[in-house]
Amino acid sequence: MFKEALVTVLCFIVIYIIFRVLLRKKELLAKQLLAGLLALTLLLNIGYNVHAFFPAFVLDGINYLGDASGNLFIYNKESEFSDQILFPVLQNRAVLIDESADFYALFFNTFAEKTTKVSLTADERASLISTQDQLSFSDRFPIVSLANYAFPEYMKISEIPMLYLDEEALVGEDTLVAVADEDGNLYLFAQSTYREVTGHE
């Protein structure tokens, strides 16, 4: 770190000396070079920012929060908050919220197209949750704390829950089924998966 800072300071000193000499001997050339250098610096800075930071928004300078192209909360695979995949999943979809997942009702009401409360039997719920090993996505669900305005009872959860969903089964589905287990972990299934597992039409 010190070496880089020293090199930067030395470069500025050399540039300063060169421009001082040029200003005395060839003032017009010095001004043209200075204008060109400033323009180049500006363009390089813009180019770097566009490449490194956009279309991604950055939280606390390091963490990707989302993608700016069309939707602040669109999924960004580079994000350390991989659970934000939920935002594009919920977009334009209906969610059937089992009573076990009531804690997530406000969240779904906020981000899904529409929601409906349903009551699954304990056996149906258990059958769905038992398929978690087949689900392609599972990760911690820190959005519960980051977007706590959508989780009014957040303080009742002692640990960050897990999120489980089957990305492939969601393709072409416009209705999802949300259930939760006793630990508050959230499971999102395509309605077709729910029908297949439970035998319901």
mmCIF file of C-alpha atoms in Angstrom:
data_model
loop_
_atom_site.group_PDB
_atom_site.id
_atom_site.type_symbol
_atom_site.label_atom_id
_atom_site.label_comp_id
_atom_site.label_asym_id
_atom_site.label_seq_id
_atom_site.Cartn_x
_atom_site.Cartn_y
_atom_site.Cartn_z
ATOM 1 C CA MET A 1 0.000 0.000 0.000
ATOM 2 C CA PHE A 2 2.819 2.395 0.931
ATOM 3 C CA LYS A 3 4.727 1.635 -2.293
ATOM 4 C CA GLU A 4 1.679 2.384 -4.457
ATOM 5 C CA ALA A 5 1.092 5.665 -2.618
ATOM 6 C CA LEU A 6 4.752 6.648 -3.012
ATOM 7 C CA VAL A 7 4.715 5.877 -6.743
ATOM 8 C CA THR A 8 1.526 7.934 -7.152
ATOM 9 C CA VAL A 9 3.033 10.919 -5.320
ATOM 10 C CA LEU A 10 6.245 10.701 -7.375
ATOM 11 C CA CYS A 11 4.229 10.600 -10.612
ATOM 12 C CA PHE A 12 2.336 13.735 -9.604
ATOM 13 C CA ILE A 13 5.611 15.493 -8.732
ATOM 14 C CA VAL A 14 7.130 14.577 -12.117
ATOM 15 C CA ILE A 15 3.988 15.707 -13.963
ATOM 16 C CA TYR A 16 3.995 18.973 -11.986
ATOM 17 C CA ILE A 17 7.648 19.673 -12.852
ATOM 18 C CA ILE A 18 7.083 18.905 -16.540
ATOM 19 C CA PHE A 19 4.107 21.256 -16.714
ATOM 20 C CA ARG A 20 5.978 24.016 -14.859
ATOM 21 C CA VAL A 21 8.783 23.828 -17.413
ATOM 22 C CA LEU A 22 6.341 23.710 -20.334
ATOM 23 C CA LEU A 23 4.366 26.671 -18.985
ATOM 24 C CA ARG A 24 7.515 28.775 -19.030
ATOM 25 C CA LYS A 25 8.669 27.737 -22.505
ATOM 26 C CA LYS A 26 5.516 26.640 -24.378
ATOM 27 C CA GLU A 27 2.437 27.814 -22.542
ATOM 28 C CA LEU A 28 -0.064 26.894 -25.269
ATOM 29 C CA LEU A 29 1.299 23.335 -25.563
ATOM 30 C CA ALA A 30 1.200 22.934 -21.782
ATOM 31 C CA LYS A 31 -2.434 24.026 -21.641
ATOM 32 C CA GLN A 32 -3.363 21.677 -24.481
ATOM 33 C CA LEU A 33 -1.595 18.754 -22.798
ATOM 34 C CA LEU A 34 -3.256 19.555 -19.486
ATOM 35 C CA ALA A 35 -6.700 19.705 -21.096
ATOM 36 C CA GLY A 36 -6.032 16.409 -22.896
ATOM 37 C CA LEU A 37 -4.798 14.739 -19.714
ATOM 38 C CA LEU A 38 -7.870 15.863 -17.755
ATOM 39 C CA ALA A 39 -10.184 14.680 -20.544
ATOM 40 C CA LEU A 40 -8.401 11.299 -20.682
ATOM 41 C CA THR A 41 -8.625 10.933 -16.888
ATOM 42 C CA LEU A 42 -12.350 11.731 -16.991
ATOM 43 C CA LEU A 43 -13.016 9.211 -19.768
ATOM 44 C CA LEU A 44 -10.995 6.498 -18.029
ATOM 45 C CA ASN A 45 -12.834 7.152 -14.774
ATOM 46 C CA ILE A 46 -16.244 6.973 -16.489
ATOM 47 C CA GLY A 47 -15.215 3.813 -18.342
ATOM 48 C CA TYR A 48 -14.013 2.148 -15.151
ATOM 49 C CA ASN A 49 -17.180 3.037 -13.242
ATOM 50 C CA VAL A 50 -19.435 1.785 -16.035
ATOM 51 C CA HIS A 51 -17.485 -1.473 -16.245
ATOM 52 C CA ALA A 52 -16.972 -2.098 -12.527
ATOM 53 C CA PHE A 53 -20.099 -0.703 -10.897
ATOM 54 C CA PHE A 54 -22.933 -0.556 -13.419
ATOM 55 C CA PRO A 55 -25.411 -2.002 -13.959
ATOM 56 C CA ALA A 56 -24.745 -3.266 -10.423
ATOM 57 C CA PHE A 57 -25.608 -1.162 -7.400
ATOM 58 C CA VAL A 58 -23.169 -1.456 -4.517
ATOM 59 C CA LEU A 59 -23.952 -1.681 -0.815
ATOM 60 C CA ASP A 60 -21.291 -0.394 1.607
ATOM 61 C CA GLY A 61 -18.839 -0.126 -1.285
ATOM 62 C CA ILE A 62 -18.317 -3.862 -1.715
ATOM 63 C CA ASN A 63 -21.524 -5.875 -1.725
ATOM 64 C CA TYR A 64 -23.677 -6.157 -4.820
ATOM 65 C CA LEU A 65 -27.244 -5.251 -3.937
ATOM 66 C CA GLY A 66 -28.928 -5.724 -7.293
ATOM 67 C CA ASP A 67 -28.899 -4.933 -10.959
ATOM 68 C CA ALA A 68 -30.005 -1.593 -12.378
ATOM 69 C CA SER A 69 -31.168 -2.879 -15.743
ATOM 70 C CA GLY A 70 -34.928 -2.635 -15.421
ATOM 71 C CA ASN A 71 -35.276 -3.659 -11.790
ATOM 72 C CA LEU A 72 -33.227 -2.700 -8.750
ATOM 73 C CA PHE A 73 -33.831 -6.110 -7.263
ATOM 74 C CA ILE A 74 -33.175 -8.287 -10.286
ATOM 75 C CA TYR A 75 -30.957 -11.266 -9.495
ATOM 76 C CA ASN A 76 -27.211 -10.736 -9.663
ATOM 77 C CA LYS A 77 -25.290 -14.028 -9.521
ATOM 78 C CA GLU A 78 -22.168 -12.255 -8.237
ATOM 79 C CA SER A 79 -24.012 -11.026 -5.181
ATOM 80 C CA GLU A 80 -23.131 -12.354 -1.763
ATOM 81 C CA PHE A 81 -26.860 -12.026 -1.119
ATOM 82 C CA SER A 82 -27.847 -14.843 -3.461
ATOM 83 C CA ASP A 83 -31.305 -14.992 -1.888
ATOM 84 C CA GLN A 84 -32.221 -11.906 -3.908
ATOM 85 C CA ILE A 85 -33.062 -14.407 -6.635
ATOM 86 C CA LEU A 86 -36.500 -14.235 -4.995
ATOM 87 C CA PHE A 87 -37.254 -10.811 -6.479
ATOM 88 C CA PRO A 88 -37.304 -11.878 -10.151
ATOM 89 C CA VAL A 89 -38.926 -15.177 -9.100
ATOM 90 C CA LEU A 90 -41.836 -13.328 -7.489
ATOM 91 C CA GLN A 91 -42.213 -10.783 -10.277
ATOM 92 C CA ASN A 92 -45.513 -11.285 -12.176
ATOM 93 C CA ARG A 93 -46.314 -14.434 -10.176
ATOM 94 C CA ALA A 94 -49.017 -15.345 -7.673
ATOM 95 C CA VAL A 95 -48.096 -16.985 -4.384
ATOM 96 C CA LEU A 96 -50.290 -19.373 -2.412
ATOM 97 C CA ILE A 97 -49.135 -18.844 1.177
ATOM 98 C CA ASP A 98 -49.645 -21.769 3.523
ATOM 99 C CA GLU A 99 -50.499 -20.769 7.103
ATOM 100 C CA SER A 100 -47.095 -22.147 8.162
ATOM 101 C CA ALA A 101 -45.501 -19.316 6.155
ATOM 102 C CA ASP A 102 -47.614 -16.478 7.582
ATOM 103 C CA PHE A 103 -44.424 -14.776 8.743
ATOM 104 C CA TYR A 104 -43.565 -14.172 5.057
ATOM 105 C CA ALA A 105 -47.021 -12.917 4.047
ATOM 106 C CA LEU A 106 -46.140 -9.210 4.128
ATOM 107 C CA PHE A 107 -42.992 -9.872 2.098
ATOM 108 C CA PHE A 108 -44.956 -11.735 -0.569
ATOM 109 C CA ASN A 109 -47.706 -9.097 -0.547
ATOM 110 C CA THR A 110 -45.022 -6.485 -1.184
ATOM 111 C CA PHE A 111 -43.139 -8.163 -4.021
ATOM 112 C CA ALA A 112 -45.390 -10.771 -5.680
ATOM 113 C CA GLU A 113 -48.089 -9.993 -8.237
ATOM 114 C CA LYS A 114 -50.786 -11.300 -5.889
ATOM 115 C CA THR A 115 -51.108 -13.602 -2.913
ATOM 116 C CA THR A 116 -53.716 -15.987 -1.541
ATOM 117 C CA LYS A 117 -53.716 -17.665 1.859
ATOM 118 C CA VAL A 118 -54.229 -21.436 1.871
ATOM 119 C CA SER A 119 -54.164 -24.178 4.487
ATOM 120 C CA LEU A 120 -52.264 -27.344 3.703
ATOM 121 C CA THR A 121 -52.627 -30.405 5.877
ATOM 122 C CA ALA A 122 -49.678 -31.373 8.045
ATOM 123 C CA ASP A 123 -49.048 -34.377 5.768
ATOM 124 C CA GLU A 124 -49.070 -32.253 2.599
ATOM 125 C CA ARG A 125 -46.688 -29.772 4.182
ATOM 126 C CA ALA A 126 -44.372 -32.546 5.369
ATOM 127 C CA SER A 127 -44.421 -34.210 1.928
ATOM 128 C CA LEU A 128 -43.401 -30.962 0.232
ATOM 129 C CA ILE A 129 -40.659 -30.165 2.726
ATOM 130 C CA SER A 130 -39.284 -33.712 2.459
ATOM 131 C CA THR A 131 -38.374 -33.008 -1.184
ATOM 132 C CA GLN A 132 -35.868 -30.284 -0.178
ATOM 133 C CA ASP A 133 -32.895 -32.414 -1.298
ATOM 134 C CA GLN A 134 -34.258 -32.237 -4.857
ATOM 135 C CA LEU A 135 -34.463 -28.436 -4.864
ATOM 136 C CA SER A 136 -31.756 -26.765 -6.935
ATOM 137 C CA PHE A 137 -31.413 -23.646 -4.782
ATOM 138 C CA SER A 138 -30.790 -23.395 -1.061
ATOM 139 C CA ASP A 139 -29.077 -20.626 0.843
ATOM 140 C CA ARG A 140 -29.402 -18.427 3.894
ATOM 141 C CA PHE A 141 -32.158 -15.811 3.716
ATOM 142 C CA PRO A 142 -30.566 -12.573 5.097
ATOM 143 C CA ILE A 143 -33.162 -10.439 3.312
ATOM 144 C CA VAL A 144 -35.216 -11.097 6.445
ATOM 145 C CA SER A 145 -32.904 -8.669 8.239
ATOM 146 C CA LEU A 146 -31.935 -6.427 5.307
ATOM 147 C CA ALA A 147 -35.555 -5.760 4.305
ATOM 148 C CA ASN A 148 -36.983 -5.917 7.809
ATOM 149 C CA TYR A 149 -39.723 -3.446 6.833
ATOM 150 C CA ALA A 150 -41.321 -6.449 5.096
ATOM 151 C CA PHE A 151 -40.899 -8.660 8.167
ATOM 152 C CA PRO A 152 -42.608 -6.896 11.087
ATOM 153 C CA GLU A 153 -42.042 -9.847 13.407
ATOM 154 C CA TYR A 154 -38.362 -10.226 12.556
ATOM 155 C CA MET A 155 -37.238 -9.974 16.187
ATOM 156 C CA LYS A 156 -39.066 -13.237 16.937
ATOM 157 C CA ILE A 157 -36.605 -15.182 14.767
ATOM 158 C CA SER A 158 -33.384 -16.045 16.565
ATOM 159 C CA GLU A 159 -31.473 -17.248 13.505
ATOM 160 C CA ILE A 160 -31.434 -16.298 9.826
ATOM 161 C CA PRO A 161 -33.694 -18.841 8.065
ATOM 162 C CA MET A 162 -32.893 -20.786 4.908
ATOM 163 C CA LEU A 163 -34.538 -20.339 1.514
ATOM 164 C CA TYR A 164 -35.234 -23.349 -0.716
ATOM 165 C CA LEU A 165 -36.619 -23.311 -4.245
ATOM 166 C CA ASP A 166 -36.525 -25.300 -7.467
ATOM 167 C CA GLU A 167 -35.402 -22.936 -10.227
ATOM 168 C CA GLU A 168 -36.117 -25.330 -13.108
ATOM 169 C CA ALA A 169 -39.646 -26.184 -11.966
ATOM 170 C CA LEU A 170 -40.507 -22.470 -11.806
ATOM 171 C CA VAL A 171 -39.957 -21.963 -15.544
ATOM 172 C CA GLY A 172 -43.303 -21.207 -17.189
ATOM 173 C CA GLU A 173 -45.164 -21.325 -13.853
ATOM 174 C CA ASP A 174 -47.238 -18.341 -12.833
ATOM 175 C CA THR A 175 -48.275 -19.645 -9.402
ATOM 176 C CA LEU A 176 -46.032 -20.655 -6.503
ATOM 177 C CA VAL A 177 -46.752 -22.376 -3.194
ATOM 178 C CA ALA A 178 -44.947 -21.138 -0.074
ATOM 179 C CA VAL A 179 -44.554 -23.282 3.025
ATOM 180 C CA ALA A 180 -42.307 -23.030 6.076
ATOM 181 C CA ASP A 181 -41.004 -25.522 8.599
ATOM 182 C CA GLU A 182 -40.881 -25.227 12.379
ATOM 183 C CA ASP A 183 -37.556 -23.338 12.220
ATOM 184 C CA GLY A 184 -38.988 -20.694 9.885
ATOM 185 C CA ASN A 185 -37.117 -21.918 6.798
ATOM 186 C CA LEU A 186 -38.965 -20.962 3.617
ATOM 187 C CA TYR A 187 -39.764 -23.387 0.782
ATOM 188 C CA LEU A 188 -41.099 -22.167 -2.564
ATOM 189 C CA PHE A 189 -42.542 -24.719 -4.969
ATOM 190 C CA ALA A 190 -44.113 -24.439 -8.383
ATOM 191 C CA GLN A 191 -47.809 -25.230 -8.233
ATOM 192 C CA SER A 192 -47.174 -28.169 -10.576
ATOM 193 C CA THR A 193 -44.710 -29.623 -8.038
ATOM 194 C CA TYR A 194 -47.269 -29.149 -5.262
ATOM 195 C CA ARG A 195 -49.872 -31.043 -7.302
ATOM 196 C CA GLU A 196 -47.416 -33.812 -8.168
ATOM 197 C CA VAL A 197 -46.287 -34.314 -4.550
ATOM 198 C CA THR A 198 -49.693 -34.022 -2.892
ATOM 199 C CA GLY A 199 -51.843 -35.529 -5.660
ATOM 200 C CA HIS A 200 -54.091 -32.447 -5.738
ATOM 201 C CA GLU A 201 -55.500 -31.030 -8.948
#
